Amino acid sequence: DAKTTQPNSMESNEEEPVHLPCNHSTISGTDYIHWYRQLPSQGPEYVIHGLTSNVNNRMASLAIAEDRKSSTLILHRATLRDAAVYYCILRDGRGATNKLIFGTGTLLAVQP
Amino acid sequence: AAGVIQSPRHLIKEKRETATLKCYPIPRHDTVYWYQQGPGQDPQFLISFYEKMQSDKGSIPDRFSAQQFSDYHSELNMSSLELGDSALYFCASSPLRPNEKLFFGSGTQLSVL
């Protein structure tokens, strides 16, 4: 599985946008970019995923660089409930299973 | 909506004892995944099952075994428990279609004393 690199931690203020970066310079053509987050004392939770085009859903937006070597998860208006560890994960779209291999994510702190 | 159910939520065992963790996937999800998360660590993939067959294997110790039953629920059996097995154990489920998202349970907190 290709590796991703994320900052260990980031801080944001409530109701401001947050941009969480992820580098994946060894991404292959069939790797999808997945984002999950883990709130304290809870299981990981799906946020968003994409292949080449930018993606939007009710939780967040995913901006993917043209060369696909990096991506950014965008939370448009951070709330206190968004404080969590955010994981950027590459998963081969041809994979026989949908297992996720977690790396070291970004701990997002949201200040009121 | 129904979620992934794990039981028990908390389990306390002593060294060398055995433990069984149970996972009930979301209805119509045929694939189950087990993860271990130690204190301050990221989730580590242990094993997965599809249609009652092991589909993938990660860093699962030989002392651990798992299976998936005909009703798709899964059990993780842990023997000769060690202090280092103390962790949060998550189960997740998904359909096996490509790129399906995983739904995680709330986990079982295992403490080995």
PDB file of C-alpha atoms in Angstrom:
ATOM      1  CA  ASP A   1       0.000   0.000   0.000  1.00  0.00           C
ATOM      2  CA  ALA A   2       1.324   3.419  -0.964  1.00  0.00           C
ATOM      3  CA  LYS A   3       2.232   5.695   1.924  1.00  0.00           C
ATOM      4  CA  THR A   4       0.770   9.026   2.895  1.00  0.00           C
ATOM      5  CA  THR A   5       2.298  11.853   4.903  1.00  0.00           C
ATOM      6  CA  GLN A   6       0.238  14.170   7.067  1.00  0.00           C
ATOM      7  CA  PRO A   7       1.103  16.802   9.661  1.00  0.00           C
ATOM      8  CA  ASN A   8       0.931  15.411  13.190  1.00  0.00           C
ATOM      9  CA  SER A   9      -1.392  18.137  14.406  1.00  0.00           C
ATOM     10  CA  MET A  10      -3.273  21.242  13.358  1.00  0.00           C
ATOM     11  CA  GLU A  11      -5.332  23.864  15.093  1.00  0.00           C
ATOM     12  CA  SER A  12      -8.365  25.748  13.935  1.00  0.00           C
ATOM     13  CA  ASN A  13     -10.887  28.194  15.315  1.00  0.00           C
ATOM     14  CA  GLU A  14     -14.544  27.371  15.438  1.00  0.00           C
ATOM     15  CA  GLU A  15     -16.555  28.366  12.345  1.00  0.00           C
ATOM     16  CA  GLU A  16     -13.422  28.879  10.250  1.00  0.00           C
ATOM     17  CA  PRO A  17     -12.436  26.696   7.297  1.00  0.00           C
ATOM     18  CA  VAL A  18      -9.821  24.016   7.836  1.00  0.00           C
ATOM     19  CA  HIS A  19      -7.498  22.631   5.179  1.00  0.00           C
ATOM     20  CA  LEU A  20      -5.915  19.310   6.076  1.00  0.00           C
ATOM     21  CA  PRO A  21      -3.077  18.375   3.706  1.00  0.00           C
ATOM     22  CA  CYS A  22      -1.921  14.924   2.660  1.00  0.00           C
ATOM     23  CA  ASN A  23       1.087  14.006   0.528  1.00  0.00           C
ATOM     24  CA  HIS A  24       1.094  10.765  -1.415  1.00  0.00           C
ATOM     25  CA  SER A  25       3.898  11.082  -3.952  1.00  0.00           C
ATOM     26  CA  THR A  26       4.002   7.316  -4.669  1.00  0.00           C
ATOM     27  CA  ILE A  27       0.308   7.034  -5.502  1.00  0.00           C
ATOM     28  CA  SER A  28      -0.508   4.674  -8.343  1.00  0.00           C
ATOM     29  CA  GLY A  29      -3.075   5.193 -11.042  1.00  0.00           C
ATOM     30  CA  THR A  30      -5.610   2.866  -9.424  1.00  0.00           C
ATOM     31  CA  ASP A  31      -5.275   4.213  -5.860  1.00  0.00           C
ATOM     32  CA  TYR A  32      -8.289   5.987  -4.430  1.00  0.00           C
ATOM     33  CA  ILE A  33      -7.754   8.640  -1.760  1.00  0.00           C
ATOM     34  CA  HIS A  34      -9.897   7.980   1.303  1.00  0.00           C
ATOM     35  CA  TRP A  35     -10.355  10.128   4.390  1.00  0.00           C
ATOM     36  CA  TYR A  36     -11.593   8.819   7.699  1.00  0.00           C
ATOM     37  CA  ARG A  37     -11.695  10.508  11.060  1.00  0.00           C
ATOM     38  CA  GLN A  38     -11.702   9.195  14.591  1.00  0.00           C
ATOM     39  CA  LEU A  39     -13.361  11.135  17.367  1.00  0.00           C
ATOM     40  CA  PRO A  40     -12.180  10.449  20.923  1.00  0.00           C
ATOM     41  CA  SER A  41     -13.268   7.043  22.214  1.00  0.00           C
ATOM     42  CA  GLN A  42     -15.065   6.168  18.985  1.00  0.00           C
ATOM     43  CA  GLY A  43     -14.424   3.999  15.955  1.00  0.00           C
ATOM     44  CA  PRO A  44     -13.149   5.599  12.748  1.00  0.00           C
ATOM     45  CA  GLU A  45     -15.765   7.254  10.582  1.00  0.00           C
ATOM     46  CA  TYR A  46     -15.812   7.675   6.797  1.00  0.00           C
ATOM     47  CA  VAL A  47     -15.493  11.263   5.602  1.00  0.00           C
ATOM     48  CA  ILE A  48     -14.950  11.281   1.846  1.00  0.00           C
ATOM     49  CA  HIS A  49     -13.012   9.638  -0.992  1.00  0.00           C
ATOM     50  CA  GLY A  50     -12.001  10.398  -4.566  1.00  0.00           C
ATOM     51  CA  LEU A  51      -9.827   9.321  -7.486  1.00  0.00           C
ATOM     52  CA  THR A  52      -9.002  12.280  -9.703  1.00  0.00           C
ATOM     53  CA  SER A  53     -11.710  14.926  -9.545  1.00  0.00           C
ATOM     54  CA  ASN A  54     -12.536  17.097  -6.577  1.00  0.00           C
ATOM     55  CA  VAL A  55     -15.376  15.704  -4.483  1.00  0.00           C
ATOM     56  CA  ASN A  56     -17.960  17.292  -2.223  1.00  0.00           C
ATOM     57  CA  ASN A  57     -20.357  15.819   0.290  1.00  0.00           C
ATOM     58  CA  ARG A  58     -22.273  17.112   3.270  1.00  0.00           C
ATOM     59  CA  MET A  59     -19.308  16.610   5.592  1.00  0.00           C
ATOM     60  CA  ALA A  60     -16.394  17.963   3.594  1.00  0.00           C
ATOM     61  CA  SER A  61     -14.694  18.614   0.267  1.00  0.00           C
ATOM     62  CA  LEU A  62     -11.704  16.804  -1.172  1.00  0.00           C
ATOM     63  CA  ALA A  63      -9.355  18.721  -3.442  1.00  0.00           C
ATOM     64  CA  ILE A  64      -6.980  16.502  -5.419  1.00  0.00           C
ATOM     65  CA  ALA A  65      -3.888  17.931  -7.112  1.00  0.00           C
ATOM     66  CA  GLU A  66      -3.658  17.535 -10.854  1.00  0.00           C
ATOM     67  CA  ASP A  67      -0.672  15.167 -10.550  1.00  0.00           C
ATOM     68  CA  ARG A  68      -2.484  13.345  -7.696  1.00  0.00           C
ATOM     69  CA  LYS A  69       0.625  13.474  -5.512  1.00  0.00           C
ATOM     70  CA  SER A  70      -1.221  15.436  -2.849  1.00  0.00           C
ATOM     71  CA  SER A  71      -4.730  16.179  -1.676  1.00  0.00           C
ATOM     72  CA  THR A  72      -6.477  18.421   0.824  1.00  0.00           C
ATOM     73  CA  LEU A  73      -9.481  17.711   2.974  1.00  0.00           C
ATOM     74  CA  ILE A  74     -11.514  20.856   3.478  1.00  0.00           C
ATOM     75  CA  LEU A  75     -13.903  21.361   6.363  1.00  0.00           C
ATOM     76  CA  HIS A  76     -15.804  24.479   5.394  1.00  0.00           C
ATOM     77  CA  ARG A  77     -16.780  25.603   8.878  1.00  0.00           C
ATOM     78  CA  ALA A  78     -15.098  23.789  11.735  1.00  0.00           C
ATOM     79  CA  THR A  79     -17.149  22.997  14.797  1.00  0.00           C
ATOM     80  CA  LEU A  80     -16.044  21.692  18.166  1.00  0.00           C
ATOM     81  CA  ARG A  81     -17.417  18.317  17.099  1.00  0.00           C
ATOM     82  CA  ASP A  82     -14.867  18.172  14.279  1.00  0.00           C
ATOM     83  CA  ALA A  83     -12.000  17.784  16.751  1.00  0.00           C
ATOM     84  CA  ALA A  84     -10.610  14.367  15.834  1.00  0.00           C
ATOM     85  CA  VAL A  85      -7.733  12.495  14.238  1.00  0.00           C
ATOM     86  CA  TYR A  86      -8.041  12.658  10.454  1.00  0.00           C
ATOM     87  CA  TYR A  87      -6.555   9.850   8.392  1.00  0.00           C
ATOM     88  CA  CYS A  88      -5.664  10.075   4.713  1.00  0.00           C
ATOM     89  CA  ILE A  89      -5.495   6.548   3.272  1.00  0.00           C
ATOM     90  CA  LEU A  90      -4.735   5.230  -0.191  1.00  0.00           C
ATOM     91  CA  ARG A  91      -6.608   2.158  -1.290  1.00  0.00           C
ATOM     92  CA  ASP A  92      -6.159   0.274  -4.545  1.00  0.00           C
ATOM     93  CA  GLY A  93      -9.433   0.360  -6.416  1.00  0.00           C
ATOM     94  CA  ARG A  94      -8.686  -3.084  -7.861  1.00  0.00           C
ATOM     95  CA  GLY A  95      -8.096  -4.561  -4.397  1.00  0.00           C
ATOM     96  CA  ALA A  96      -9.716  -7.864  -3.541  1.00  0.00           C
ATOM     97  CA  THR A  97     -10.911  -6.422  -0.236  1.00  0.00           C
ATOM     98  CA  ASN A  98     -11.772  -2.987   1.006  1.00  0.00           C
ATOM     99  CA  LYS A  99      -9.427  -3.110   4.003  1.00  0.00           C
ATOM    100  CA  LEU A 100      -7.902   0.157   5.173  1.00  0.00           C
ATOM    101  CA  ILE A 101      -4.317   0.523   6.326  1.00  0.00           C
ATOM    102  CA  PHE A 102      -4.117   3.437   8.741  1.00  0.00           C
ATOM    103  CA  GLY A 103      -0.994   5.553   8.963  1.00  0.00           C
ATOM    104  CA  THR A 104      -0.347   8.402  11.346  1.00  0.00           C
ATOM    105  CA  GLY A 105      -3.111  10.917  10.950  1.00  0.00           C
ATOM    106  CA  THR A 106      -3.523  14.584  11.811  1.00  0.00           C
ATOM    107  CA  LEU A 107      -4.890  15.505  15.217  1.00  0.00           C
ATOM    108  CA  LEU A 108      -7.181  18.485  14.658  1.00  0.00           C
ATOM    109  CA  ALA A 109      -7.889  20.741  17.615  1.00  0.00           C
ATOM    110  CA  VAL A 110     -10.751  23.227  17.299  1.00  0.00           C
ATOM    111  CA  GLN A 111     -10.731  26.249  19.554  1.00  0.00           C
ATOM    112  CA  PRO A 112     -13.970  28.004  20.522  1.00  0.00           C
TER     113      PRO A 112
ATOM    114  CA  ALA B   1     -30.055   3.121  10.812  1.00  0.00           C
ATOM    115  CA  ALA B   2     -28.478  -0.059  12.115  1.00  0.00           C
ATOM    116  CA  GLY B   3     -24.789   0.172  12.888  1.00  0.00           C
ATOM    117  CA  VAL B   4     -22.022  -2.316  13.606  1.00  0.00           C
ATOM    118  CA  ILE B   5     -22.587  -3.830  17.024  1.00  0.00           C
ATOM    119  CA  GLN B   6     -19.704  -5.035  19.164  1.00  0.00           C
ATOM    120  CA  SER B   7     -19.852  -6.856  22.441  1.00  0.00           C
ATOM    121  CA  PRO B   8     -18.839  -6.569  25.116  1.00  0.00           C
ATOM    122  CA  ARG B   9     -17.975  -2.871  25.330  1.00  0.00           C
ATOM    123  CA  HIS B  10     -15.463  -3.505  28.096  1.00  0.00           C
ATOM    124  CA  LEU B  11     -13.630  -6.655  29.110  1.00  0.00           C
ATOM    125  CA  ILE B  12     -11.150  -7.227  31.893  1.00  0.00           C
ATOM    126  CA  LYS B  13      -9.009 -10.343  31.855  1.00  0.00           C
ATOM    127  CA  GLU B  14      -5.897 -11.608  33.547  1.00  0.00           C
ATOM    128  CA  LYS B  15      -2.697 -12.762  31.901  1.00  0.00           C
ATOM    129  CA  ARG B  16      -2.907 -16.174  30.236  1.00  0.00           C
ATOM    130  CA  GLU B  17      -6.697 -16.100  30.150  1.00  0.00           C
ATOM    131  CA  THR B  18      -8.773 -16.239  26.970  1.00  0.00           C
ATOM    132  CA  ALA B  19     -11.202 -13.692  25.570  1.00  0.00           C
ATOM    133  CA  THR B  20     -13.861 -13.718  22.859  1.00  0.00           C
ATOM    134  CA  LEU B  21     -15.000 -10.543  21.155  1.00  0.00           C
ATOM    135  CA  LYS B  22     -18.115 -10.465  19.027  1.00  0.00           C
ATOM    136  CA  CYS B  23     -19.083  -8.335  16.054  1.00  0.00           C
ATOM    137  CA  TYR B  24     -22.460  -8.032  14.347  1.00  0.00           C
ATOM    138  CA  PRO B  25     -22.160  -6.285  10.970  1.00  0.00           C
ATOM    139  CA  ILE B  26     -24.665  -4.014   9.337  1.00  0.00           C
ATOM    140  CA  PRO B  27     -27.411  -6.078   7.618  1.00  0.00           C
ATOM    141  CA  ARG B  28     -26.463  -7.121   4.065  1.00  0.00           C
ATOM    142  CA  HIS B  29     -22.780  -6.408   4.677  1.00  0.00           C
ATOM    143  CA  ASP B  30     -20.878  -9.563   3.821  1.00  0.00           C
ATOM    144  CA  THR B  31     -17.363  -8.487   4.809  1.00  0.00           C
ATOM    145  CA  VAL B  32     -16.039  -8.014   8.320  1.00  0.00           C
ATOM    146  CA  TYR B  33     -12.717  -6.471   9.385  1.00  0.00           C
ATOM    147  CA  TRP B  34     -10.950  -6.528  12.744  1.00  0.00           C
ATOM    148  CA  TYR B  35      -8.588  -3.806  13.986  1.00  0.00           C
ATOM    149  CA  GLN B  36      -6.506  -3.374  17.126  1.00  0.00           C
ATOM    150  CA  GLN B  37      -5.706   0.073  18.526  1.00  0.00           C
ATOM    151  CA  GLY B  38      -3.255   0.334  21.396  1.00  0.00           C
ATOM    152  CA  PRO B  39      -3.116   3.404  23.663  1.00  0.00           C
ATOM    153  CA  GLY B  40      -2.012   6.425  21.629  1.00  0.00           C
ATOM    154  CA  GLN B  41      -1.593   4.264  18.524  1.00  0.00           C
ATOM    155  CA  ASP B  42      -3.294   4.188  15.148  1.00  0.00           C
ATOM    156  CA  PRO B  43      -5.642   1.310  14.263  1.00  0.00           C
ATOM    157  CA  GLN B  44      -3.793  -1.787  13.045  1.00  0.00           C
ATOM    158  CA  PHE B  45      -5.514  -4.177  10.653  1.00  0.00           C
ATOM    159  CA  LEU B  46      -5.721  -7.729  11.995  1.00  0.00           C
ATOM    160  CA  ILE B  47      -7.864  -9.824   9.673  1.00  0.00           C
ATOM    161  CA  SER B  48     -10.930  -9.753   7.423  1.00  0.00           C
ATOM    162  CA  PHE B  49     -13.578 -12.204   6.286  1.00  0.00           C
ATOM    163  CA  TYR B  50     -15.836 -12.398   3.277  1.00  0.00           C
ATOM    164  CA  GLU B  51     -18.654 -14.926   3.048  1.00  0.00           C
ATOM    165  CA  LYS B  52     -17.250 -16.858   6.020  1.00  0.00           C
ATOM    166  CA  MET B  53     -13.804 -17.205   4.429  1.00  0.00           C
ATOM    167  CA  GLN B  54     -10.704 -15.337   5.493  1.00  0.00           C
ATOM    168  CA  SER B  55     -10.102 -12.707   2.824  1.00  0.00           C
ATOM    169  CA  ASP B  56      -7.068 -10.841   4.127  1.00  0.00           C
ATOM    170  CA  LYS B  57      -4.624 -11.112   6.979  1.00  0.00           C
ATOM    171  CA  GLY B  58      -2.660  -8.403   8.715  1.00  0.00           C
ATOM    172  CA  SER B  59      -0.608  -8.342  11.872  1.00  0.00           C
ATOM    173  CA  ILE B  60      -2.683 -10.822  13.831  1.00  0.00           C
ATOM    174  CA  PRO B  61      -0.736 -12.818  16.443  1.00  0.00           C
ATOM    175  CA  ASP B  62      -0.823 -16.616  16.244  1.00  0.00           C
ATOM    176  CA  ARG B  63      -2.546 -16.610  19.646  1.00  0.00           C
ATOM    177  CA  PHE B  64      -5.542 -14.944  18.046  1.00  0.00           C
ATOM    178  CA  SER B  65      -8.045 -16.560  15.732  1.00  0.00           C
ATOM    179  CA  ALA B  66     -11.225 -15.353  14.162  1.00  0.00           C
ATOM    180  CA  GLN B  67     -14.122 -16.631  12.151  1.00  0.00           C
ATOM    181  CA  GLN B  68     -17.259 -15.459  10.430  1.00  0.00           C
ATOM    182  CA  PHE B  69     -20.487 -17.365  10.864  1.00  0.00           C
ATOM    183  CA  SER B  70     -23.392 -18.088   8.530  1.00  0.00           C
ATOM    184  CA  ASP B  71     -25.315 -15.079   9.849  1.00  0.00           C
ATOM    185  CA  TYR B  72     -22.210 -12.959   9.011  1.00  0.00           C
ATOM    186  CA  HIS B  73     -21.373 -12.130  12.583  1.00  0.00           C
ATOM    187  CA  SER B  74     -17.744 -12.599  13.520  1.00  0.00           C
ATOM    188  CA  GLU B  75     -15.826 -13.546  16.637  1.00  0.00           C
ATOM    189  CA  LEU B  76     -12.232 -12.779  17.552  1.00  0.00           C
ATOM    190  CA  ASN B  77     -10.783 -15.356  19.940  1.00  0.00           C
ATOM    191  CA  MET B  78      -7.717 -14.405  21.917  1.00  0.00           C
ATOM    192  CA  SER B  79      -5.786 -16.926  23.992  1.00  0.00           C
ATOM    193  CA  SER B  80      -2.842 -16.746  26.400  1.00  0.00           C
ATOM    194  CA  LEU B  81      -3.517 -13.066  26.881  1.00  0.00           C
ATOM    195  CA  GLU B  82      -0.564 -10.801  27.492  1.00  0.00           C
ATOM    196  CA  LEU B  83      -0.390  -7.345  29.034  1.00  0.00           C
ATOM    197  CA  GLY B  84       0.405  -5.950  25.585  1.00  0.00           C
ATOM    198  CA  ASP B  85      -2.933  -7.168  24.247  1.00  0.00           C
ATOM    199  CA  SER B  86      -4.649  -4.402  26.206  1.00  0.00           C
ATOM    200  CA  ALA B  87      -6.195  -2.270  23.487  1.00  0.00           C
ATOM    201  CA  LEU B  88      -9.354  -1.124  21.814  1.00  0.00           C
ATOM    202  CA  TYR B  89     -10.553  -3.690  19.289  1.00  0.00           C
ATOM    203  CA  PHE B  90     -12.697  -2.418  16.459  1.00  0.00           C
ATOM    204  CA  CYS B  91     -14.804  -4.340  14.036  1.00  0.00           C
ATOM    205  CA  ALA B  92     -15.916  -2.860  10.733  1.00  0.00           C
ATOM    206  CA  SER B  93     -18.189  -4.096   7.981  1.00  0.00           C
ATOM    207  CA  SER B  94     -18.836  -3.307   4.347  1.00  0.00           C
ATOM    208  CA  PRO B  95     -20.226  -4.822   1.201  1.00  0.00           C
ATOM    209  CA  LEU B  96     -17.471  -6.289  -0.967  1.00  0.00           C
ATOM    210  CA  ARG B  97     -18.128  -4.065  -3.969  1.00  0.00           C
ATOM    211  CA  PRO B  98     -14.968  -2.115  -4.884  1.00  0.00           C
ATOM    212  CA  ASN B  99     -14.366   1.098  -2.972  1.00  0.00           C
ATOM    213  CA  GLU B 100     -17.171   0.651  -0.511  1.00  0.00           C
ATOM    214  CA  LYS B 101     -16.675   2.564   2.704  1.00  0.00           C
ATOM    215  CA  LEU B 102     -16.177   0.771   5.985  1.00  0.00           C
ATOM    216  CA  PHE B 103     -18.508   1.234   8.910  1.00  0.00           C
ATOM    217  CA  PHE B 104     -16.862   0.815  12.295  1.00  0.00           C
ATOM    218  CA  GLY B 105     -18.334  -0.265  15.590  1.00  0.00           C
ATOM    219  CA  SER B 106     -17.682   1.501  18.876  1.00  0.00           C
ATOM    220  CA  GLY B 107     -15.074  -1.055  19.847  1.00  0.00           C
ATOM    221  CA  THR B 108     -14.347  -3.391  22.733  1.00  0.00           C
ATOM    222  CA  GLN B 109     -11.908  -2.094  25.325  1.00  0.00           C
ATOM    223  CA  LEU B 110      -9.832  -5.045  26.515  1.00  0.00           C
ATOM    224  CA  SER B 111      -7.763  -4.641  29.641  1.00  0.00           C
ATOM    225  CA  VAL B 112      -5.342  -7.414  30.571  1.00  0.00           C
ATOM    226  CA  LEU B 113      -4.154  -7.265  34.175  1.00  0.00           C
TER     227      LEU B 113
END
